Short mmCIF file of C-alpha atoms in Angstrom, two decimals:
data_model
loop_
_atom_site.label_atom_id
_atom_site.label_comp_id
_atom_site.label_asym_id
_atom_site.label_seq_id
_atom_site.Cartn_x
_atom_site.Cartn_y
_atom_site.Cartn_z
CA MET A 1 5.13 -52.93 -34.02
CA GLN A 2 5.38 -56.59 -36.40
CA ARG A 3 8.65 -57.66 -36.52
CA VAL A 4 10.15 -57.62 -39.63
CA SER A 5 13.24 -60.03 -41.19
CA PHE A 6 16.17 -58.04 -42.75
CA ARG A 7 17.65 -61.81 -43.42
CA ASP A 8 17.40 -61.23 -46.95
CA MET A 9 18.96 -58.04 -47.81
CA ASN A 10 22.47 -58.72 -48.41
CA CYS A 11 23.75 -55.85 -46.32
CA SER A 12 25.80 -56.80 -43.26
CA VAL A 13 24.14 -53.55 -41.39
CA ALA A 14 20.92 -55.60 -42.07
CA GLN A 15 22.58 -58.51 -41.18
CA ALA A 16 23.44 -57.14 -37.54
CA LEU A 17 20.16 -56.04 -37.08
CA GLU A 18 18.07 -59.41 -38.04
CA VAL A 19 20.23 -60.66 -34.66
CA VAL A 20 19.80 -57.79 -32.44
CA GLY A 21 16.69 -55.93 -33.20
CA GLU A 22 13.90 -54.06 -35.26
CA TRP A 23 15.54 -50.74 -36.64
CA TRP A 24 14.09 -48.97 -39.75
CA SER A 25 15.00 -45.80 -38.66
CA LEU A 26 19.07 -46.85 -38.59
CA LEU A 27 18.33 -48.36 -42.12
CA VAL A 28 17.00 -44.43 -43.60
CA VAL A 29 20.23 -43.24 -41.72
CA ARG A 30 21.73 -45.53 -43.37
CA ASP A 31 20.70 -44.86 -46.91
CA ALA A 32 20.87 -41.32 -46.04
CA LEU A 33 24.86 -41.70 -45.48
CA LEU A 34 24.79 -43.11 -48.95
CA GLY A 35 23.53 -39.68 -50.63
CA VAL A 36 19.33 -40.93 -50.25
CA THR A 37 16.99 -37.40 -49.58
CA ARG A 38 13.70 -38.17 -51.46
CA PHE A 39 10.58 -39.98 -49.39
CA ASP A 40 10.42 -42.38 -52.78
CA ASP A 41 13.95 -43.72 -52.63
CA PHE A 42 14.00 -44.43 -49.31
CA HIS A 43 10.91 -46.18 -49.83
CA ARG A 44 11.65 -48.22 -53.20
CA ARG A 45 14.86 -48.98 -51.28
CA LEU A 46 13.86 -50.21 -47.92
CA GLY A 47 10.80 -51.61 -49.13
CA ILE A 48 8.75 -50.66 -46.23
CA SER A 49 5.24 -49.06 -46.09
CA ARG A 50 4.81 -45.47 -46.50
CA ASN A 51 3.21 -44.73 -43.10
CA VAL A 52 6.05 -46.97 -41.49
CA LEU A 53 8.49 -45.00 -43.36
CA ASN A 54 6.92 -41.46 -42.73
CA ASP A 55 6.89 -42.05 -39.39
CA ARG A 56 9.95 -43.16 -38.79
CA LEU A 57 11.35 -40.29 -40.81
CA GLY A 58 9.31 -37.62 -38.76
CA ARG A 59 10.97 -39.23 -35.80
CA LEU A 60 14.47 -38.66 -37.33
CA VAL A 61 14.02 -35.03 -37.67
CA ALA A 62 11.93 -34.51 -34.75
CA GLU A 63 14.86 -35.83 -33.06
CA GLY A 64 17.41 -33.60 -34.93
CA VAL A 65 18.82 -36.21 -36.95
CA LEU A 66 17.27 -35.34 -40.33
CA GLU A 67 16.19 -31.76 -41.19
CA LYS A 68 13.47 -31.22 -43.94
CA VAL A 69 14.91 -29.01 -46.93
CA VAL A 70 12.04 -27.29 -49.58
CA TYR A 71 13.43 -28.59 -52.96
CA GLN A 72 9.85 -27.46 -54.17
CA HIS A 73 7.48 -25.37 -53.38
CA HIS A 74 4.41 -25.74 -55.81
CA PRO A 75 3.28 -28.20 -54.24
CA PRO A 76 5.50 -28.60 -51.15
CA ARG A 77 8.62 -31.15 -51.56
CA TYR A 78 11.03 -31.69 -49.79
CA ASP A 79 14.77 -33.74 -49.42
CA TYR A 80 15.45 -35.15 -45.49
CA VAL A 81 19.10 -34.31 -45.17
CA LEU A 82 21.32 -35.85 -42.47
CA THR A 83 22.26 -32.87 -39.81
CA GLU A 84 25.19 -33.31 -37.61
CA LYS A 85 24.46 -35.35 -35.56
CA GLY A 86 22.80 -37.34 -38.32
CA ARG A 87 25.92 -37.78 -39.82
CA ASP A 88 27.63 -38.61 -36.62
CA LEU A 89 25.59 -41.74 -36.49
CA TRP A 90 28.06 -43.04 -39.14
CA GLU A 91 30.70 -44.61 -36.45
CA VAL A 92 27.06 -46.92 -35.39
CA LEU A 93 26.60 -48.02 -38.57
CA ASP A 94 30.08 -48.89 -39.34
CA ALA A 95 30.82 -50.82 -36.13
CA MET A 96 27.57 -52.69 -36.93
CA ARG A 97 28.69 -53.18 -40.63
CA ARG A 98 31.87 -54.11 -39.43
CA TRP A 99 30.44 -56.75 -37.33
CA GLY A 100 27.91 -57.85 -39.80
CA ASP A 101 31.02 -58.40 -41.91
CA ARG A 102 32.71 -60.82 -39.58
CA TRP A 103 29.47 -63.07 -38.39
CA ALA A 104 27.28 -62.90 -41.34
CA ALA A 105 28.62 -61.97 -44.13
CA PRO A 106 27.96 -63.63 -47.75
CA PRO A 107 30.62 -66.54 -48.36
CA ALA A 108 32.07 -64.27 -50.79
CA GLY A 109 33.02 -61.43 -48.77
CA PRO A 110 31.87 -58.51 -47.43
CA PRO A 111 29.16 -56.64 -49.62
CA MET A 112 30.22 -53.16 -48.73
CA GLU A 113 33.83 -51.87 -48.04
CA LEU A 114 35.24 -48.64 -46.57
CA VAL A 115 37.60 -46.51 -48.80
CA HIS A 116 40.03 -43.82 -47.46
CA ARG A 117 39.68 -41.17 -49.39
CA ARG A 118 43.16 -39.88 -48.53
CA CYS A 119 45.30 -42.90 -48.87
CA GLY A 120 43.32 -44.28 -51.34
CA HIS A 121 43.19 -47.89 -49.61
CA ARG A 122 40.30 -50.26 -49.27
CA THR A 123 40.21 -50.28 -44.92
CA THR A 124 38.82 -52.23 -41.75
CA PRO A 125 38.60 -49.51 -39.28
CA THR A 126 40.49 -49.93 -36.01
CA LEU A 127 39.55 -48.37 -32.41
CA HIS A 128 42.71 -47.08 -30.48
CA CYS A 129 42.96 -45.48 -27.41
CA GLY A 130 42.71 -41.99 -27.91
CA GLU A 131 45.05 -41.18 -24.66
CA CYS A 132 48.00 -43.56 -25.63
CA GLY A 133 46.91 -44.78 -29.37
CA GLU A 134 47.25 -48.11 -28.82
CA VAL A 135 44.66 -50.81 -30.30
CA LEU A 136 41.50 -51.17 -28.02
CA ARG A 137 40.35 -54.81 -28.11
CA HIS A 138 37.41 -55.70 -25.98
CA GLY A 139 38.85 -57.19 -22.44
CA ASP A 140 41.48 -54.39 -22.87
CA VAL A 141 39.36 -51.71 -21.45
CA ARG A 142 36.94 -51.67 -18.58
CA LEU A 143 34.07 -49.15 -17.98
CA VAL A 144 33.46 -47.24 -14.90
CA HIS A 145 30.69 -44.50 -13.85
CA GLY A 146 31.69 -41.17 -15.52
CA PRO A 147 30.53 -37.59 -14.02
CA GLY A 148 27.01 -37.86 -14.69
CA ALA A 149 26.56 -41.25 -13.61
CA ASP A 150 23.29 -41.47 -11.02
CA ASP A 151 21.30 -44.13 -9.87
CA ARG A 152 19.64 -44.75 -12.78
CA SER A 153 22.48 -45.54 -14.63
CA PRO A 154 23.30 -49.22 -15.25
CA GLN A 155 25.19 -50.73 -12.31
CA LEU A 156 28.86 -51.98 -12.51
CA ARG A 157 30.03 -55.43 -12.32
CA ASP A 158 33.08 -57.21 -12.64
CA SER A 159 33.58 -58.23 -16.26
CA PRO A 160 35.69 -57.98 -19.29
CA VAL A 161 34.21 -54.73 -20.08
CA GLY A 162 33.23 -53.29 -16.92
CA SER A 163 34.58 -53.42 -13.04
CA GLY A 164 33.10 -51.80 -10.06
CA ALA A 165 36.90 -51.58 -8.75
CA GLU A 166 37.27 -48.01 -9.23
CA GLY A 167 33.15 -46.79 -8.39
CA ARG A 168 32.61 -43.01 -9.35
CA ARG A 169 34.79 -40.53 -9.07
CA MET B 1 5.71 -55.07 -30.70
CA GLN B 2 5.08 -52.24 -28.18
CA ARG B 3 7.39 -49.11 -28.49
CA VAL B 4 9.09 -48.66 -24.86
CA SER B 5 11.05 -45.34 -23.89
CA PHE B 6 14.80 -45.27 -23.01
CA ARG B 7 14.59 -41.64 -22.35
CA ASP B 8 14.18 -42.13 -18.38
CA MET B 9 17.57 -44.42 -18.37
CA ASN B 10 20.73 -42.27 -17.39
CA CYS B 11 22.97 -44.74 -20.35
CA SER B 12 24.48 -43.01 -23.44
CA VAL B 13 23.38 -46.20 -25.10
CA ALA B 14 19.78 -45.80 -24.21
CA GLN B 15 19.87 -42.45 -24.85
CA ALA B 16 20.62 -43.31 -28.49
CA LEU B 17 18.17 -46.33 -28.66
CA GLU B 18 15.54 -43.53 -27.85
CA VAL B 19 16.59 -42.22 -30.96
CA VAL B 20 17.26 -44.40 -33.30
CA GLY B 21 14.87 -47.50 -32.32
CA GLU B 22 13.13 -50.25 -30.12
CA TRP B 23 16.27 -52.37 -28.84
CA TRP B 24 15.86 -54.57 -25.95
CA SER B 25 18.49 -56.92 -27.46
CA LEU B 26 21.23 -54.39 -27.05
CA LEU B 27 20.31 -53.47 -23.61
CA VAL B 28 20.64 -57.25 -22.56
CA VAL B 29 24.44 -57.32 -24.51
CA ARG B 30 25.53 -54.33 -22.96
CA ASP B 31 24.36 -55.68 -19.81
CA ALA B 32 26.19 -59.43 -20.52
CA LEU B 33 29.28 -57.37 -21.65
CA LEU B 34 29.16 -55.47 -17.59
CA GLY B 35 28.85 -58.70 -16.55
CA VAL B 36 25.73 -59.78 -15.96
CA THR B 37 25.00 -63.57 -16.71
CA ARG B 38 21.36 -64.09 -14.62
CA PHE B 39 17.96 -64.28 -15.48
CA ASP B 40 16.74 -62.64 -12.28
CA ASP B 41 19.31 -60.38 -12.98
CA PHE B 42 18.59 -59.18 -16.57
CA HIS B 43 14.94 -58.41 -15.06
CA ARG B 44 15.61 -56.36 -12.54
CA ARG B 45 17.83 -54.18 -14.23
CA LEU B 46 16.36 -53.38 -17.65
CA GLY B 47 12.88 -53.76 -16.21
CA ILE B 48 11.34 -55.59 -18.76
CA SER B 49 8.37 -58.66 -18.71
CA ARG B 50 9.61 -61.52 -17.81
CA ASN B 51 7.93 -62.51 -21.34
CA VAL B 52 9.75 -59.78 -23.46
CA LEU B 53 13.14 -60.99 -21.77
CA ASN B 54 12.73 -64.41 -22.16
CA ASP B 55 12.41 -63.95 -25.53
CA ARG B 56 15.22 -61.62 -26.25
CA LEU B 57 17.32 -64.37 -24.31
CA GLY B 58 16.47 -67.24 -26.23
CA ARG B 59 16.56 -65.22 -29.62
CA LEU B 60 20.54 -64.13 -28.27
CA VAL B 61 21.34 -68.01 -27.52
CA ALA B 62 19.73 -68.97 -31.18
CA GLU B 63 21.78 -66.46 -32.80
CA GLY B 64 25.15 -67.36 -31.07
CA VAL B 65 25.29 -64.55 -29.36
CA LEU B 66 24.97 -65.87 -26.03
CA GLU B 67 25.30 -69.19 -24.39
CA LYS B 68 23.56 -71.04 -21.50
CA VAL B 69 26.00 -72.58 -19.36
CA VAL B 70 24.25 -74.59 -16.32
CA TYR B 71 24.70 -73.26 -12.86
CA GLN B 72 22.79 -75.42 -10.87
CA HIS B 73 21.13 -79.26 -12.31
CA HIS B 74 18.31 -79.52 -9.99
CA PRO B 75 16.25 -77.34 -10.69
CA PRO B 76 18.83 -76.36 -13.63
CA ARG B 77 19.31 -72.95 -14.11
CA TYR B 78 21.52 -71.08 -16.57
CA ASP B 79 23.90 -68.25 -16.83
CA TYR B 80 23.50 -66.83 -19.90
CA VAL B 81 27.53 -65.86 -21.20
CA LEU B 82 27.91 -63.84 -24.21
CA THR B 83 29.65 -65.81 -27.05
CA GLU B 84 32.84 -64.49 -29.26
CA LYS B 85 30.06 -63.50 -31.65
CA GLY B 86 28.19 -61.92 -28.83
CA ARG B 87 31.39 -60.19 -26.92
CA ASP B 88 32.46 -58.58 -30.28
CA LEU B 89 29.20 -56.36 -30.14
CA TRP B 90 31.01 -54.05 -28.13
CA GLU B 91 32.46 -51.48 -30.81
CA VAL B 92 29.12 -51.34 -31.84
CA LEU B 93 27.40 -50.60 -27.82
CA ASP B 94 30.42 -48.46 -27.92
CA ALA B 95 29.86 -46.43 -31.03
CA MET B 96 26.54 -45.76 -29.50
CA ARG B 97 27.90 -44.77 -26.40
CA ARG B 98 29.97 -42.40 -27.52
CA TRP B 99 27.51 -41.09 -30.18
CA GLY B 100 25.02 -40.74 -26.93
CA ASP B 101 27.88 -38.90 -24.66
CA ARG B 102 28.36 -36.43 -27.73
CA TRP B 103 23.83 -35.92 -28.36
CA ALA B 104 22.58 -37.28 -25.28
CA ALA B 105 24.60 -36.92 -22.31
CA PRO B 106 23.35 -35.28 -18.92
CA PRO B 107 24.64 -31.61 -18.18
CA ALA B 108 27.35 -32.75 -15.53
CA GLY B 109 28.89 -35.12 -18.30
CA PRO B 110 28.67 -39.09 -19.68
CA PRO B 111 27.50 -41.11 -17.06
CA MET B 112 29.80 -44.50 -18.33
CA GLU B 113 33.08 -43.87 -19.64
CA LEU B 114 35.77 -46.55 -20.67
CA VAL B 115 38.92 -46.89 -19.34
CA HIS B 116 41.91 -48.30 -20.90
CA ARG B 117 44.04 -50.99 -18.44
CA ARG B 118 46.88 -50.95 -20.11
CA CYS B 119 47.60 -47.15 -20.50
CA GLY B 120 45.29 -46.69 -16.70
CA HIS B 121 44.10 -43.56 -18.58
CA ARG B 122 40.27 -42.40 -19.19
CA THR B 123 39.78 -42.74 -22.87
CA THR B 124 37.51 -42.31 -25.78
CA PRO B 125 38.42 -44.69 -28.84
CA THR B 126 39.03 -42.99 -32.42
CA LEU B 127 38.51 -44.69 -35.16
CA HIS B 128 41.80 -44.83 -37.25
CA CYS B 129 42.43 -46.35 -41.00
CA GLY B 130 43.50 -49.75 -40.98
CA GLU B 131 46.00 -48.87 -43.76
CA CYS B 132 47.54 -45.99 -43.20
CA GLY B 133 46.57 -45.29 -39.38
CA GLU B 134 45.16 -42.05 -39.63
CA VAL B 135 42.45 -40.77 -37.64
CA LEU B 136 39.19 -41.31 -39.27
CA ARG B 137 36.17 -39.12 -39.69
CA HIS B 138 33.20 -38.80 -41.18
CA GLY B 139 33.97 -37.05 -45.04
CA ASP B 140 37.02 -39.01 -45.07
CA VAL B 141 35.73 -42.41 -46.17
CA ARG B 142 33.47 -43.49 -48.91
CA LEU B 143 31.73 -46.94 -49.67
CA VAL B 144 32.36 -49.38 -52.33
CA HIS B 145 30.63 -52.77 -53.21
CA GLY B 146 32.57 -55.29 -52.14
CA PRO B 147 33.35 -59.02 -53.13
CA GLY B 148 29.94 -59.93 -51.78
CA ALA B 149 28.14 -57.38 -53.42
CA ASP B 150 25.01 -58.55 -55.52
CA ASP B 151 21.78 -56.94 -56.72
CA ARG B 152 20.62 -56.98 -52.86
CA SER B 153 23.40 -55.04 -51.33
CA PRO B 154 22.55 -51.34 -50.77
CA GLN B 155 22.97 -49.33 -54.11
CA LEU B 156 25.37 -46.44 -54.17
CA ARG B 157 24.79 -43.05 -54.38
CA ASP B 158 27.29 -39.48 -54.20
CA SER B 159 27.30 -38.81 -50.82
CA PRO B 160 29.40 -37.90 -47.93
CA VAL B 161 29.75 -41.65 -47.17
CA GLY B 162 29.00 -43.79 -50.41
CA SER B 163 30.11 -43.17 -53.63
CA GLY B 164 29.63 -45.26 -56.72
CA ALA B 165 32.70 -43.86 -58.76
CA GLU B 166 34.29 -47.14 -58.49
CA GLY B 167 31.35 -49.58 -58.55
CA ARG B 168 32.44 -53.04 -57.77
CA ARG B 169 35.71 -54.80 -58.41
#
């Protein structure tokens, strides 16, 4: 597949993708999280070919990230709706958004911001340890092999994230 | 570029990529976060062609995610070391890891786990509101346009994440 540039989109997620890979599928999920459900709307917003979009949507449906919901029977027409598995990608998209904001935002500031419905503030989510509650930063954590590790898992090396010191359980 | 399957790697990050896109670059960053710095080590661990790896490393250097540090002068040999911008991708990788753990982990459990160095526990990071400190889940937040928004930014729609109700500042 030919590489497409996301550079000209004013979207931090797209900026992150410009740096780290081709990823129409995640932009489809991004738009689905923004409430888009119709083929023609994805097509108009993403500006990709109908073939590529059709391929990506079909794959996301096959993977259980999106599901097709009939909204018209004759002829059949579908909404593409995120499943729980799909909605759960919001943390990935949001991590990309935050990274893009820090490293590729326009001079005026981030193009998109998150509002916490309950407290009402524009907010930047922070990662905390699920055990002690402290804020987690790179260097505060290391990776170890979990119960599902096998010889196809990434090998561990000494590193800021990742240390083989503990080995496997 | 031809699509490659990550399915057979026992790594939740790779599982997430299998679903949502081609992304060798992020796997290079994953391994760099695990302490890999040498071309041959990346090559051996990722199992991609030297050409593709060379291309991805070169691009990550050009984007300021990795930097080349000479470790041998005659002939010149380099370590590929993450910059601050590169290390900062750990939150993206970790969000992918958590998603892959939830939706594509082997029956035995996650292949990799995170240990919080300070408290010493194996932990699952949680996202919290940077303003009020509450745990954030999908549906607790909505996207609004930020100060850097313009007509190339994603349009907002009513949705669990994303609502145009506030418009721009």
